[in-house]
Amino acid sequence: MDYDVVIVGGGAAGLMAACTAAERGRRILLLEKMDQAGRKLRITGKGRCNLTNTNSLRDTLPHIGSDSRFLRNAYGRFFNQELMLWFEKRDVKLVVERGNRVFPASGKALDIFLALIGELEQNPNVTIRKNATVKSVETLDGQATAVILERGERIPCRHIILATGGLSYPTTGSTGAGYRMARELGHTVVEPVPSLVALKCAEKIPEEMVAFQLKNVQLTLSTPSSKLSTHFGEMTFVDDGIAGPIVLSASRVITRQLANEHSKITAKLDLKPALTPDQLDRRLQADLAANGTRIFNDALRLWLPAELIPFALKQLHIEYYKRLNQINGDERRRLGHWLKGIEFTITGTHGWTEAIVTQGGVALNEINPKTMESRLVSGLYIVGELLDLDADTGGYNLQIAFSTGHAAGEAV
């Protein structure tokens, strides 16, 4: 059978590209290297699938790294409202939660996958082949002409959409093969690094702090010469560093810097972001006066969760048996300074098995932003995480996948 389109990869971008092209009557072959399509999609958002965010385009673009302007055209045709309507028309009820994040009302990412795959399985013009690994893309005179499978089979076609994903969660099939194929075809690939990932610290994290979650705290990243970024919200501790929503967002800012420059980066944790240093100092003075006979070790519960007290005692160098009315001005100020700025020295990130997305990918100036077609190889389209685009948590990354996949599906 002759195919109009061969789509390499059955993730979010590939499935949406296939659905969009199928609606236009194209004969499609979807090649999935794993025994099931959509593996990463089905576990995203801890299995709940935060598929988009209802923020306006203006408020969305600052959450996207690299060159967010690249997405203006694709988002102008298929953005969050169009995506939500697409699923709602297929009987997937959606809910909007805190931070304008959109989820299936069932709380099951599987429902998002089933809507996509169901659309394809009922279309006679769509063929899905699993356990089909693509080795390379064949070209002739600058035109994509066929895909070559690992076992040597050649499949000719008019258009090829590469949607193989990045390097995050490699057990789902994202092994970076798309980057290799893009390079072989002459594309520039910005070196991929893990993003939206936990950060490693030089400081030892006490056992009682591991998995403990902090809410309404502020994390500031800086180098010796400049402040890099500030994030507010929830975070948690892991055995070798820090994790949680604000840490994942913070990692986007520094992951490439850590990989390439090995510069010293400090994360400063503010446990009392609602208070200025002066306000906190006045509160500490009042608390010390009102609880003068309490022992410092016990009284730390006035300002800290119990899980952090051993860590505080070790860093503050204030005798645990002191009564509060014995705490001098220097010690009080030291306590206030620590509460407003617990410092961690960032030494690296966790790896690909934990990274939510890939930072880096095919250079955007080599891709037509309207169609996702390669400027180097006619008939070749590159979508989703293969592109040098990544974003904060909150549904922004899946929206990139769906919108770029849709743009390619419209073009083929």
PDB file of N, CA and C in Angstrom, residues 194-269:
ATOM      1  N   PRO A 194      18.800  16.914  30.536  1.00  0.00           N
ATOM      2  CA  PRO A 194      17.570  16.684  31.297  1.00  0.00           C
ATOM      3  C   PRO A 194      16.986  17.996  31.822  1.00  0.00           C
ATOM      4  N   SER A 195      15.666  18.110  31.797  1.00  0.00           N
ATOM      5  CA  SER A 195      15.007  19.305  32.318  1.00  0.00           C
ATOM      6  C   SER A 195      13.759  18.904  33.098  1.00  0.00           C
ATOM      7  N   LEU A 196      13.271  19.836  33.922  1.00  0.00           N
ATOM      8  CA  LEU A 196      12.188  19.544  34.872  1.00  0.00           C
ATOM      9  C   LEU A 196      12.573  18.297  35.666  1.00  0.00           C
ATOM     10  N   VAL A 197      13.626  18.460  36.450  1.00  0.00           N
ATOM     11  CA  VAL A 197      14.246  17.319  37.119  1.00  0.00           C
ATOM     12  C   VAL A 197      14.766  17.757  38.486  1.00  0.00           C
ATOM     13  N   ALA A 198      14.882  16.813  39.405  1.00  0.00           N
ATOM     14  CA  ALA A 198      15.401  17.108  40.738  1.00  0.00           C
ATOM     15  C   ALA A 198      16.855  17.548  40.663  1.00  0.00           C
ATOM     16  N   LEU A 199      17.269  18.371  41.647  1.00  0.00           N
ATOM     17  CA  LEU A 199      18.627  18.907  41.682  1.00  0.00           C
ATOM     18  C   LEU A 199      19.434  18.253  42.798  1.00  0.00           C
ATOM     19  N   LYS A 200      20.673  17.945  42.511  1.00  0.00           N
ATOM     20  CA  LYS A 200      21.580  17.388  43.505  1.00  0.00           C
ATOM     21  C   LYS A 200      22.268  18.511  44.269  1.00  0.00           C
ATOM     22  N   CYS A 201      22.510  18.277  45.553  1.00  0.00           N
ATOM     23  CA  CYS A 201      23.155  19.276  46.411  1.00  0.00           C
ATOM     24  C   CYS A 201      24.404  18.690  47.051  1.00  0.00           C
ATOM     25  N   ALA A 202      25.360  19.574  47.343  1.00  0.00           N
ATOM     26  CA  ALA A 202      26.573  19.146  48.032  1.00  0.00           C
ATOM     27  C   ALA A 202      26.275  18.820  49.494  1.00  0.00           C
ATOM     28  N   GLU A 203      25.285  19.515  50.059  1.00  0.00           N
ATOM     29  CA  GLU A 203      24.960  19.314  51.473  1.00  0.00           C
ATOM     30  C   GLU A 203      24.246  17.969  51.684  1.00  0.00           C
ATOM     31  N   LYS A 204      24.571  17.302  52.778  1.00  0.00           N
ATOM     32  CA  LYS A 204      23.919  16.033  53.104  1.00  0.00           C
ATOM     33  C   LYS A 204      22.503  16.316  53.622  1.00  0.00           C
ATOM     34  N   ILE A 205      21.535  15.645  53.069  1.00  0.00           N
ATOM     35  CA  ILE A 205      20.146  15.794  53.497  1.00  0.00           C
ATOM     36  C   ILE A 205      19.862  14.764  54.585  1.00  0.00           C
ATOM     37  N   PRO A 206      19.535  15.199  55.814  1.00  0.00           N
ATOM     38  CA  PRO A 206      19.256  14.255  56.889  1.00  0.00           C
ATOM     39  C   PRO A 206      18.102  13.328  56.527  1.00  0.00           C
ATOM     40  N   GLU A 207      18.171  12.115  57.029  1.00  0.00           N
ATOM     41  CA  GLU A 207      17.170  11.099  56.692  1.00  0.00           C
ATOM     42  C   GLU A 207      15.751  11.549  57.025  1.00  0.00           C
ATOM     43  N   GLU A 208      15.590  12.258  58.152  1.00  0.00           N
ATOM     44  CA  GLU A 208      14.242  12.661  58.564  1.00  0.00           C
ATOM     45  C   GLU A 208      13.631  13.713  57.633  1.00  0.00           C
ATOM     46  N   MET A 209      14.472  14.344  56.799  1.00  0.00           N
ATOM     47  CA  MET A 209      13.967  15.350  55.867  1.00  0.00           C
ATOM     48  C   MET A 209      13.578  14.759  54.513  1.00  0.00           C
ATOM     49  N   VAL A 210      14.055  13.575  54.195  1.00  0.00           N
ATOM     50  CA  VAL A 210      13.792  12.977  52.886  1.00  0.00           C
ATOM     51  C   VAL A 210      12.293  12.723  52.717  1.00  0.00           C
ATOM     52  N   ALA A 211      11.758  13.173  51.607  1.00  0.00           N
ATOM     53  CA  ALA A 211      10.342  13.067  51.241  1.00  0.00           C
ATOM     54  C   ALA A 211       9.457  14.056  51.978  1.00  0.00           C
ATOM     55  N   PHE A 212      10.049  14.904  52.832  1.00  0.00           N
ATOM     56  CA  PHE A 212       9.242  15.911  53.522  1.00  0.00           C
ATOM     57  C   PHE A 212       8.933  17.056  52.567  1.00  0.00           C
ATOM     58  N   GLN A 213       7.667  17.494  52.559  1.00  0.00           N
ATOM     59  CA  GLN A 213       7.225  18.529  51.633  1.00  0.00           C
ATOM     60  C   GLN A 213       7.033  19.861  52.340  1.00  0.00           C
ATOM     61  N   LEU A 214       7.552  20.907  51.742  1.00  0.00           N
ATOM     62  CA  LEU A 214       7.363  22.271  52.216  1.00  0.00           C
ATOM     63  C   LEU A 214       6.399  22.992  51.293  1.00  0.00           C
ATOM     64  N   LYS A 215       5.515  23.799  51.858  1.00  0.00           N
ATOM     65  CA  LYS A 215       4.557  24.564  51.058  1.00  0.00           C
ATOM     66  C   LYS A 215       4.778  26.056  51.268  1.00  0.00           C
ATOM     67  N   ASN A 216       4.425  26.832  50.253  1.00  0.00           N
ATOM     68  CA  ASN A 216       4.508  28.290  50.319  1.00  0.00           C
ATOM     69  C   ASN A 216       5.905  28.784  50.699  1.00  0.00           C
ATOM     70  N   VAL A 217       6.892  28.223  50.034  1.00  0.00           N
ATOM     71  CA  VAL A 217       8.271  28.655  50.244  1.00  0.00           C
ATOM     72  C   VAL A 217       8.799  29.258  48.940  1.00  0.00           C
ATOM     73  N   GLN A 218       9.938  29.924  49.048  1.00  0.00           N
ATOM     74  CA  GLN A 218      10.529  30.586  47.885  1.00  0.00           C
ATOM     75  C   GLN A 218      11.946  30.085  47.677  1.00  0.00           C
ATOM     76  N   LEU A 219      12.273  29.770  46.434  1.00  0.00           N
ATOM     77  CA  LEU A 219      13.597  29.263  46.095  1.00  0.00           C
ATOM     78  C   LEU A 219      14.232  30.204  45.082  1.00  0.00           C
ATOM     79  N   THR A 220      15.426  30.685  45.412  1.00  0.00           N
ATOM     80  CA  THR A 220      16.144  31.605  44.531  1.00  0.00           C
ATOM     81  C   THR A 220      17.464  30.978  44.105  1.00  0.00           C
ATOM     82  N   LEU A 221      17.707  30.956  42.805  1.00  0.00           N
ATOM     83  CA  LEU A 221      18.956  30.432  42.253  1.00  0.00           C
ATOM     84  C   LEU A 221      19.875  31.589  41.895  1.00  0.00           C
ATOM     85  N   SER A 222      21.144  31.433  42.214  1.00  0.00           N
ATOM     86  CA  SER A 222      22.085  32.495  41.882  1.00  0.00           C
ATOM     87  C   SER A 222      23.487  31.935  41.686  1.00  0.00           C
ATOM     88  N   THR A 223      24.301  32.704  40.971  1.00  0.00           N
ATOM     89  CA  THR A 223      25.730  32.444  40.858  1.00  0.00           C
ATOM     90  C   THR A 223      26.417  33.485  41.742  1.00  0.00           C
ATOM     91  N   PRO A 224      27.727  33.399  41.920  1.00  0.00           N
ATOM     92  CA  PRO A 224      28.406  34.419  42.733  1.00  0.00           C
ATOM     93  C   PRO A 224      28.214  35.838  42.209  1.00  0.00           C
ATOM     94  N   SER A 225      27.879  35.974  40.927  1.00  0.00           N
ATOM     95  CA  SER A 225      27.792  37.320  40.343  1.00  0.00           C
ATOM     96  C   SER A 225      26.373  37.794  40.031  1.00  0.00           C
ATOM     97  N   SER A 226      25.387  36.868  39.996  1.00  0.00           N
ATOM     98  CA  SER A 226      24.051  37.316  39.605  1.00  0.00           C
ATOM     99  C   SER A 226      22.957  36.370  40.086  1.00  0.00           C
ATOM    100  N   LYS A 227      21.750  36.932  40.232  1.00  0.00           N
ATOM    101  CA  LYS A 227      20.576  36.113  40.550  1.00  0.00           C
ATOM    102  C   LYS A 227      20.006  35.568  39.257  1.00  0.00           C
ATOM    103  N   LEU A 228      19.689  34.277  39.237  1.00  0.00           N
ATOM    104  CA  LEU A 228      19.217  33.642  38.009  1.00  0.00           C
ATOM    105  C   LEU A 228      17.695  33.598  37.928  1.00  0.00           C
ATOM    106  N   SER A 229      17.043  33.171  38.998  1.00  0.00           N
ATOM    107  CA  SER A 229      15.583  33.066  38.967  1.00  0.00           C
ATOM    108  C   SER A 229      15.050  32.845  40.377  1.00  0.00           C
ATOM    109  N   THR A 230      13.746  33.124  40.535  1.00  0.00           N
ATOM    110  CA  THR A 230      13.067  32.923  41.812  1.00  0.00           C
ATOM    111  C   THR A 230      11.764  32.179  41.566  1.00  0.00           C
ATOM    112  N   HIS A 231      11.446  31.225  42.444  1.00  0.00           N
ATOM    113  CA  HIS A 231      10.260  30.390  42.276  1.00  0.00           C
ATOM    114  C   HIS A 231       9.540  30.254  43.624  1.00  0.00           C
ATOM    115  N   PHE A 232       8.202  30.288  43.584  1.00  0.00           N
ATOM    116  CA  PHE A 232       7.404  30.218  44.805  1.00  0.00           C
ATOM    117  C   PHE A 232       6.427  29.058  44.713  1.00  0.00           C
ATOM    118  N   GLY A 233       6.322  28.285  45.816  1.00  0.00           N
ATOM    119  CA  GLY A 233       5.363  27.182  45.822  1.00  0.00           C
ATOM    120  C   GLY A 233       5.804  26.050  46.721  1.00  0.00           C
ATOM    121  N   GLU A 234       5.719  24.829  46.198  1.00  0.00           N
ATOM    122  CA  GLU A 234       6.001  23.625  46.979  1.00  0.00           C
ATOM    123  C   GLU A 234       7.317  22.986  46.553  1.00  0.00           C
ATOM    124  N   MET A 235       8.011  22.406  47.521  1.00  0.00           N
ATOM    125  CA  MET A 235       9.211  21.630  47.220  1.00  0.00           C
ATOM    126  C   MET A 235       9.355  20.520  48.243  1.00  0.00           C
ATOM    127  N   THR A 236      10.208  19.574  47.923  1.00  0.00           N
ATOM    128  CA  THR A 236      10.449  18.455  48.821  1.00  0.00           C
ATOM    129  C   THR A 236      11.935  18.117  48.806  1.00  0.00           C
ATOM    130  N   PHE A 237      12.334  17.289  49.741  1.00  0.00           N
ATOM    131  CA  PHE A 237      13.730  16.867  49.830  1.00  0.00           C
ATOM    132  C   PHE A 237      13.862  15.421  49.369  1.00  0.00           C
ATOM    133  N   VAL A 238      14.958  15.123  48.687  1.00  0.00           N
ATOM    134  CA  VAL A 238      15.304  13.753  48.330  1.00  0.00           C
ATOM    135  C   VAL A 238      16.653  13.449  48.960  1.00  0.00           C
ATOM    136  N   ASP A 239      17.096  12.200  48.889  1.00  0.00           N
ATOM    137  CA  ASP A 239      18.282  11.808  49.662  1.00  0.00           C
ATOM    138  C   ASP A 239      19.557  12.522  49.241  1.00  0.00           C
ATOM    139  N   ASP A 240      19.584  13.031  48.001  1.00  0.00           N
ATOM    140  CA  ASP A 240      20.802  13.714  47.564  1.00  0.00           C
ATOM    141  C   ASP A 240      20.546  15.152  47.113  1.00  0.00           C
ATOM    142  N   GLY A 241      19.368  15.710  47.479  1.00  0.00           N
ATOM    143  CA  GLY A 241      19.114  17.081  47.059  1.00  0.00           C
ATOM    144  C   GLY A 241      17.687  17.530  47.266  1.00  0.00           C
ATOM    145  N   ILE A 242      17.182  18.289  46.310  1.00  0.00           N
ATOM    146  CA  ILE A 242      15.855  18.895  46.433  1.00  0.00           C
ATOM    147  C   ILE A 242      15.034  18.600  45.178  1.00  0.00           C
ATOM    148  N   ALA A 243      13.709  18.532  45.364  1.00  0.00           N
ATOM    149  CA  ALA A 243      12.804  18.202  44.271  1.00  0.00           C
ATOM    150  C   ALA A 243      11.483  18.930  44.510  1.00  0.00           C
ATOM    151  N   GLY A 244      10.461  18.556  43.756  1.00  0.00           N
ATOM    152  CA  GLY A 244       9.160  19.199  43.899  1.00  0.00           C
ATOM    153  C   GLY A 244       8.931  20.256  42.833  1.00  0.00           C
ATOM    154  N   PRO A 245       7.706  20.786  42.749  1.00  0.00           N
ATOM    155  CA  PRO A 245       7.320  21.680  41.643  1.00  0.00           C
ATOM    156  C   PRO A 245       8.248  22.864  41.409  1.00  0.00           C
ATOM    157  N   ILE A 246       8.607  23.608  42.467  1.00  0.00           N
ATOM    158  CA  ILE A 246       9.424  24.799  42.216  1.00  0.00           C
ATOM    159  C   ILE A 246      10.856  24.424  41.847  1.00  0.00           C
ATOM    160  N   VAL A 247      11.315  23.275  42.304  1.00  0.00           N
ATOM    161  CA  VAL A 247      12.663  22.823  41.943  1.00  0.00           C
ATOM    162  C   VAL A 247      12.692  22.385  40.482  1.00  0.00           C
ATOM    163  N   LEU A 248      11.630  21.706  40.036  1.00  0.00           N
ATOM    164  CA  LEU A 248      11.566  21.303  38.634  1.00  0.00           C
ATOM    165  C   LEU A 248      11.622  22.529  37.729  1.00  0.00           C
ATOM    166  N   SER A 249      10.831  23.546  38.069  1.00  0.00           N
ATOM    167  CA  SER A 249      10.860  24.779  37.264  1.00  0.00           C
ATOM    168  C   SER A 249      12.232  25.438  37.322  1.00  0.00           C
ATOM    169  N   ALA A 250      12.830  25.437  38.504  1.00  0.00           N
ATOM    170  CA  ALA A 250      14.158  26.035  38.657  1.00  0.00           C
ATOM    171  C   ALA A 250      15.201  25.298  37.821  1.00  0.00           C
ATOM    172  N   SER A 251      15.041  23.993  37.688  1.00  0.00           N
ATOM    173  CA  SER A 251      16.039  23.205  36.957  1.00  0.00           C
ATOM    174  C   SER A 251      16.152  23.646  35.503  1.00  0.00           C
ATOM    175  N   ARG A 252      15.049  24.116  34.914  1.00  0.00           N
ATOM    176  CA  ARG A 252      15.087  24.563  33.514  1.00  0.00           C
ATOM    177  C   ARG A 252      16.085  25.687  33.306  1.00  0.00           C
ATOM    178  N   VAL A 253      16.263  26.500  34.343  1.00  0.00           N
ATOM    179  CA  VAL A 253      17.116  27.680  34.219  1.00  0.00           C
ATOM    180  C   VAL A 253      18.598  27.307  34.232  1.00  0.00           C
ATOM    181  N   ILE A 254      18.928  26.226  34.915  1.00  0.00           N
ATOM    182  CA  ILE A 254      20.345  25.948  35.175  1.00  0.00           C
ATOM    183  C   ILE A 254      20.860  24.636  34.617  1.00  0.00           C
ATOM    184  N   THR A 255      19.991  23.787  34.083  1.00  0.00           N
ATOM    185  CA  THR A 255      20.448  22.457  33.700  1.00  0.00           C
ATOM    186  C   THR A 255      21.556  22.498  32.655  1.00  0.00           C
ATOM    187  N   ARG A 256      21.439  23.396  31.674  1.00  0.00           N
ATOM    188  CA  ARG A 256      22.496  23.494  30.661  1.00  0.00           C
ATOM    189  C   ARG A 256      23.760  24.113  31.247  1.00  0.00           C
ATOM    190  N   GLN A 257      23.573  25.078  32.144  1.00  0.00           N
ATOM    191  CA  GLN A 257      24.720  25.709  32.794  1.00  0.00           C
ATOM    192  C   GLN A 257      25.496  24.689  33.619  1.00  0.00           C
ATOM    193  N   LEU A 258      24.776  23.816  34.308  1.00  0.00           N
ATOM    194  CA  LEU A 258      25.430  22.775  35.099  1.00  0.00           C
ATOM    195  C   LEU A 258      26.182  21.800  34.199  1.00  0.00           C
ATOM    196  N   ALA A 259      25.576  21.488  33.050  1.00  0.00           N
ATOM    197  CA  ALA A 259      26.186  20.502  32.158  1.00  0.00           C
ATOM    198  C   ALA A 259      27.412  21.055  31.444  1.00  0.00           C
ATOM    199  N   ASN A 260      27.397  22.335  31.113  1.00  0.00           N
ATOM    200  CA  ASN A 260      28.443  22.888  30.259  1.00  0.00           C
ATOM    201  C   ASN A 260      29.517  23.687  30.989  1.00  0.00           C
ATOM    202  N   GLU A 261      29.121  24.411  32.051  1.00  0.00           N
ATOM    203  CA  GLU A 261      30.056  25.372  32.627  1.00  0.00           C
ATOM    204  C   GLU A 261      30.589  24.975  34.002  1.00  0.00           C
ATOM    205  N   HIS A 262      29.911  24.068  34.657  1.00  0.00           N
ATOM    206  CA  HIS A 262      30.315  23.650  35.997  1.00  0.00           C
ATOM    207  C   HIS A 262      30.493  24.851  36.925  1.00  0.00           C
ATOM    208  N   SER A 263      29.690  25.863  36.723  1.00  0.00           N
ATOM    209  CA  SER A 263      29.800  27.053  37.567  1.00  0.00           C
ATOM    210  C   SER A 263      29.125  26.806  38.908  1.00  0.00           C
ATOM    211  N   LYS A 264      29.484  27.600  39.885  1.00  0.00           N
ATOM    212  CA  LYS A 264      28.905  27.447  41.213  1.00  0.00           C
ATOM    213  C   LYS A 264      27.520  28.074  41.238  1.00  0.00           C
ATOM    214  N   ILE A 265      26.522  27.257  41.543  1.00  0.00           N
ATOM    215  CA  ILE A 265      25.146  27.735  41.620  1.00  0.00           C
ATOM    216  C   ILE A 265      24.610  27.436  43.010  1.00  0.00           C
ATOM    217  N   THR A 266      24.043  28.442  43.621  1.00  0.00           N
ATOM    218  CA  THR A 266      23.485  28.317  44.964  1.00  0.00           C
ATOM    219  C   THR A 266      21.975  28.436  44.901  1.00  0.00           C
ATOM    220  N   ALA A 267      21.292  27.552  45.628  1.00  0.00           N
ATOM    221  CA  ALA A 267      19.846  27.644  45.794  1.00  0.00           C
ATOM    222  C   ALA A 267      19.572  28.126  47.212  1.00  0.00           C
ATOM    223  N   LYS A 268      18.865  29.237  47.324  1.00  0.00           N
ATOM    224  CA  LYS A 268      18.572  29.806  48.638  1.00  0.00           C
ATOM    225  C   LYS A 268      17.089  29.619  48.930  1.00  0.00           C
ATOM    226  N   LEU A 269      16.795  28.918  50.019  1.00  0.00           N
ATOM    227  CA  LEU A 269      15.418  28.588  50.384  1.00  0.00           C
ATOM    228  C   LEU A 269      14.909  29.537  51.464  1.00  0.00           C
TER     229      LEU A 269
END
